[in-house]
Amino acid sequence: MKLIRVKDYAELSEQACAYFMERLAAISNPVLGLATGSTPEGLYAKLIEKYNNKEISFKHTTTFNLDEYVGLPPEDVNSYSYYMHEKFFHHIDIPEENVHLLNGVAEDAKKECEAYEALMQKLGPVDIQVLGIGENGHIGFNEPGTPFSSRTHLVNLNESTIKANARFFDSIEEVPTQALSMGIGTILEAKAILLLVSGEKKAEALARLIDGEVNEDFPASILQKHPDVTVIADEAAFGKVRRK
Ligand code: PGA
């Protein structure tokens, strides 16, 4: 695991963008695994800047998002489909047919997950997977206790995750209680993983990821075993890490 320590969120976003620019230069038809949440917003904004400066094109890029809330259609402002289009896809030249997100309003969640897995097998592997980390160590919506071998599945969200995400909704009652998420086994098939961690609230989680044991109680810990993981984290997030 390669650790990159940066001063603050602005530098984290710059470094994440630099990582993408360098890696993407070597891949002709990249497949990207993308994440939502607050942490990657700056990365997407920086990549849009690069696109506007004609330094990068996404015409031949394919994307798979990590997860989606159950019950929210793509046009719902809190859906991850809406987030991705607003914050990234609408501003770049990626063809809409290359964009893949789980359908949170699919009639049959199991079938939806199986179809997503099949499509990832067909178009993948993912070249670069962007990840955030939950305060409880979740990656995607894989909550503590999820088997490391899990594939794309229906998830019951933890109380702590619902609370953490309530900030995006008018009230906590509106936060969906279920989601569809790539499994941990699915995520680990990415050739490279970029984990972004910002802020004091994530300090405990980052310390456990770096200094702790590999254990299904802490989903992100399995990243220690992946051959190509880069962690970019700011000083506030590094606050509790012991390893030098
Ligand atoms: P955040 O979410 O980027 O909004 O902190 C990360 C996560 O919960 O995986």
Coordinates of C-alpha atoms and ligand atoms in Angstrom, one line a residue:
M1 CA 0.0 0.0 0.0
K2 CA 1.5 3.3 -1.1
L3 CA 0.7 6.2 1.3
I4 CA 0.7 9.8 0.1
R5 CA 0.3 12.4 2.8
V6 CA -1.0 15.8 1.7
K7 CA -1.7 19.0 3.6
D8 CA -5.4 19.5 3.0
Y9 CA -8.4 18.6 0.8
A10 CA -7.3 20.9 -2.0
E11 CA -4.0 19.1 -2.3
L12 CA -5.7 15.7 -2.0
S13 CA -7.8 16.5 -5.0
E14 CA -4.8 17.8 -7.0
Q15 CA -2.8 14.7 -6.2
A16 CA -5.7 12.4 -7.0
C17 CA -6.1 14.1 -10.4
A18 CA -2.3 13.8 -11.0
Y19 CA -2.5 10.1 -10.3
F20 CA -5.3 9.8 -12.8
M21 CA -3.6 11.8 -15.5
E22 CA -0.4 9.7 -15.1
R23 CA -2.2 6.3 -15.1
L24 CA -4.7 7.2 -17.8
A25 CA -1.9 8.3 -20.2
A26 CA -0.9 4.6 -20.3
I27 CA -4.3 3.1 -21.0
S28 CA -6.1 3.5 -24.3
N29 CA -9.7 2.3 -23.3
P30 CA -9.8 2.7 -19.6
V31 CA -12.4 1.2 -17.4
L32 CA -12.9 3.2 -14.2
G33 CA -14.6 2.3 -11.0
L34 CA -16.1 5.4 -9.5
A35 CA -17.3 6.5 -6.0
T36 CA -19.7 9.1 -4.7
G37 CA -19.7 10.9 -1.4
S38 CA -17.9 14.2 -0.5
T39 CA -14.4 13.0 -0.8
P40 CA -14.0 12.5 -4.6
E41 CA -15.9 15.7 -5.5
G42 CA -12.6 17.6 -5.8
L43 CA -11.1 14.9 -8.0
Y44 CA -14.0 15.1 -10.4
A45 CA -13.8 18.9 -10.5
K46 CA -10.1 18.7 -11.3
L47 CA -10.6 16.2 -14.1
I48 CA -13.3 18.4 -15.6
E49 CA -10.7 21.2 -15.6
K50 CA -8.2 19.0 -17.4
Y51 CA -11.0 18.1 -19.9
N52 CA -11.8 21.7 -20.5
N53 CA -8.1 22.4 -21.1
K54 CA -8.1 19.6 -23.6
E55 CA -5.5 17.6 -21.6
I56 CA -7.8 14.6 -21.4
S57 CA -10.8 13.0 -23.2
F58 CA -13.2 10.4 -21.8
K59 CA -14.6 9.4 -25.2
H60 CA -13.1 5.9 -24.8
T61 CA -13.7 5.5 -21.1
T62 CA -16.1 3.1 -19.5
T63 CA -17.3 3.6 -15.9
F64 CA -18.9 1.4 -13.2
N65 CA -20.1 3.0 -10.0
L66 CA -19.7 1.3 -6.7
D67 CA -23.2 1.6 -5.4
E68 CA -26.7 3.1 -5.5
Y69 CA -29.4 3.6 -3.0
V70 CA -32.4 1.3 -3.2
G71 CA -35.6 3.2 -3.9
L72 CA -34.1 6.3 -5.5
P73 CA -34.6 6.6 -9.3
P74 CA -31.8 8.2 -11.3
E75 CA -33.6 11.6 -11.4
D76 CA -33.8 11.8 -7.6
V77 CA -31.3 14.5 -6.5
N78 CA -30.0 12.1 -3.8
S79 CA -29.4 9.2 -6.1
Y80 CA -25.8 8.4 -7.0
S81 CA -26.7 8.4 -10.6
Y82 CA -27.8 12.1 -10.2
Y83 CA -24.6 12.9 -8.3
M84 CA -22.4 11.4 -11.0
H85 CA -24.1 13.2 -13.8
E86 CA -24.1 16.5 -12.0
K87 CA -20.6 16.4 -10.7
F88 CA -18.8 14.6 -13.5
F89 CA -20.5 13.0 -16.6
H90 CA -22.5 16.1 -17.8
H91 CA -19.2 18.1 -18.0
I92 CA -17.1 15.7 -20.0
D93 CA -17.3 13.8 -23.3
I94 CA -18.0 10.3 -22.0
P95 CA -20.7 8.6 -24.1
E96 CA -23.8 7.9 -21.9
E97 CA -23.8 4.2 -23.0
N98 CA -20.4 3.8 -21.4
V99 CA -21.7 4.9 -18.0
H100 CA -22.9 2.1 -15.7
L101 CA -24.6 2.4 -12.4
L102 CA -26.7 0.0 -10.5
N103 CA -30.4 0.6 -10.8
G104 CA -31.8 1.4 -7.4
V105 CA -35.4 0.9 -8.5
A106 CA -34.9 -2.4 -10.3
E107 CA -37.8 -4.7 -9.7
D108 CA -35.6 -7.6 -8.9
A109 CA -32.5 -6.5 -6.9
K110 CA -30.8 -9.9 -7.2
K111 CA -31.1 -10.0 -10.9
E112 CA -29.9 -6.4 -11.2
C113 CA -26.8 -7.3 -9.2
E114 CA -26.1 -10.4 -11.3
A115 CA -26.4 -8.5 -14.5
Y116 CA -24.0 -5.8 -13.2
E117 CA -21.5 -8.5 -12.3
A118 CA -21.8 -10.0 -15.7
L119 CA -21.3 -6.7 -17.4
M120 CA -18.2 -6.0 -15.3
Q121 CA -16.8 -9.4 -16.3
K122 CA -17.5 -8.6 -19.9
L123 CA -16.2 -5.1 -20.1
G124 CA -13.7 -5.2 -17.2
P125 CA -11.5 -5.6 -15.3
V126 CA -11.6 -2.1 -13.8
D127 CA -8.3 -0.4 -14.4
I128 CA -8.6 2.1 -11.6
Q129 CA -11.1 2.0 -8.7
V130 CA -11.7 5.1 -6.7
L131 CA -12.7 4.5 -3.1
G132 CA -13.7 6.5 -0.1
I133 CA -13.8 4.9 3.4
G134 CA -16.6 5.0 5.9
E135 CA -16.0 5.9 9.5
N136 CA -16.8 2.3 10.2
G137 CA -14.4 1.1 7.6
H138 CA -16.9 0.4 4.9
I139 CA -15.9 0.4 1.2
G140 CA -18.7 0.9 -1.2
F141 CA -21.6 0.1 1.0
N142 CA -20.0 -3.1 2.3
E143 CA -20.6 -2.7 6.0
P144 CA -18.5 -4.4 8.8
G145 CA -18.9 -8.2 8.7
T146 CA -19.4 -8.4 4.9
P147 CA -17.4 -11.4 3.6
F148 CA -14.2 -10.4 1.7
S149 CA -15.4 -12.7 -1.1
S150 CA -18.8 -10.9 -1.5
R151 CA -20.0 -10.0 -5.0
T152 CA -22.4 -7.2 -6.0
H153 CA -25.4 -7.5 -3.6
L154 CA -28.3 -5.9 -1.7
V155 CA -27.1 -4.3 1.5
N156 CA -28.9 -3.2 4.7
L157 CA -27.2 0.0 5.7
N158 CA -25.9 0.4 9.2
E159 CA -27.3 3.0 11.6
S160 CA -23.9 4.8 11.5
T161 CA -23.9 5.0 7.7
I162 CA -27.5 6.3 7.6
K163 CA -26.5 8.9 10.2
A164 CA -23.3 9.9 8.3
N165 CA -25.3 10.3 5.1
A166 CA -28.2 12.1 6.5
R167 CA -26.4 15.4 5.9
F168 CA -27.3 15.1 2.2
F169 CA -31.0 14.7 2.9
D170 CA -33.7 17.0 4.5
S171 CA -34.2 14.6 7.3
I172 CA -32.8 11.3 8.5
E173 CA -36.1 9.5 7.8
E174 CA -35.5 10.2 4.1
V175 CA -32.2 8.3 4.0
P176 CA -32.7 4.9 2.3
T177 CA -32.1 2.0 4.5
Q178 CA -30.9 -0.3 1.7
A179 CA -28.4 -0.1 -1.2
L180 CA -27.0 -2.1 -4.0
S181 CA -23.2 -2.3 -3.8
M182 CA -20.3 -4.0 -5.6
G183 CA -19.1 -6.6 -3.2
I184 CA -15.6 -6.6 -1.7
G185 CA -14.5 -9.4 -4.0
T186 CA -15.8 -7.4 -6.9
I187 CA -13.8 -4.3 -5.8
L188 CA -10.6 -6.3 -5.3
E189 CA -10.6 -7.4 -8.9
A190 CA -9.7 -3.8 -9.9
K191 CA -6.1 -3.7 -11.2
A192 CA -5.4 -0.5 -9.2
I193 CA -7.2 1.1 -6.3
L194 CA -7.1 4.8 -5.3
L195 CA -8.4 5.4 -1.8
L196 CA -9.1 9.0 -0.8
V197 CA -9.3 10.0 2.9
S198 CA -10.0 13.5 4.2
G199 CA -10.7 15.0 7.6
E200 CA -10.4 14.3 11.3
K201 CA -13.6 12.2 11.2
K202 CA -11.8 9.6 9.2
A203 CA -8.7 9.5 11.4
E204 CA -9.7 6.5 13.4
A205 CA -10.6 4.6 10.2
L206 CA -7.3 5.4 8.5
A207 CA -5.3 4.4 11.6
R208 CA -7.1 1.1 11.7
L209 CA -6.6 0.6 8.0
I210 CA -2.8 1.2 8.2
D211 CA -1.9 -0.1 11.6
G212 CA -4.7 -2.7 12.2
E213 CA -5.3 -6.3 11.4
V214 CA -7.0 -7.6 8.2
N215 CA -10.4 -8.6 9.5
E216 CA -13.9 -8.7 8.0
D217 CA -15.1 -6.5 10.9
F218 CA -13.2 -3.7 9.2
P219 CA -13.9 -4.1 5.4
A220 CA -11.2 -1.7 4.2
S221 CA -8.5 -3.7 5.9
I222 CA -8.4 -6.2 3.0
L223 CA -6.8 -3.4 0.9
Q224 CA -3.6 -4.3 2.7
K225 CA -3.5 -7.4 0.6
H226 CA -4.2 -5.9 -2.8
P227 CA -1.1 -5.5 -5.0
D228 CA -1.7 -1.9 -6.2
V229 CA -3.3 0.4 -3.7
T230 CA -2.5 4.1 -3.3
V231 CA -3.9 6.0 -0.4
I232 CA -4.0 9.8 -0.5
A233 CA -4.9 11.3 2.8
D234 CA -4.7 14.7 4.4
E235 CA -3.0 15.6 7.6
A236 CA -6.3 15.7 9.6
A237 CA -7.0 12.1 8.5
F238 CA -3.4 11.0 9.3
G239 CA -3.8 12.3 12.9
K240 CA -4.1 8.9 14.6
V241 CA -1.8 6.8 12.3
R242 CA 1.2 5.3 14.2
R243 CA 3.2 3.8 11.3
K244 CA 5.8 6.2 10.0
Ligands
PGA1 P1 -17.6 10.5 2.1 O1 -18.1 9.0 2.1 O2 -16.6 10.7 1.0 O3 -18.9 11.3 1.9 O4 -17.0 10.7 3.5 C1 -17.2 7.9 2.0 C2 -17.8 6.6 2.4 O5 -18.7 6.6 3.2 O6 -17.5 5.6 1.8

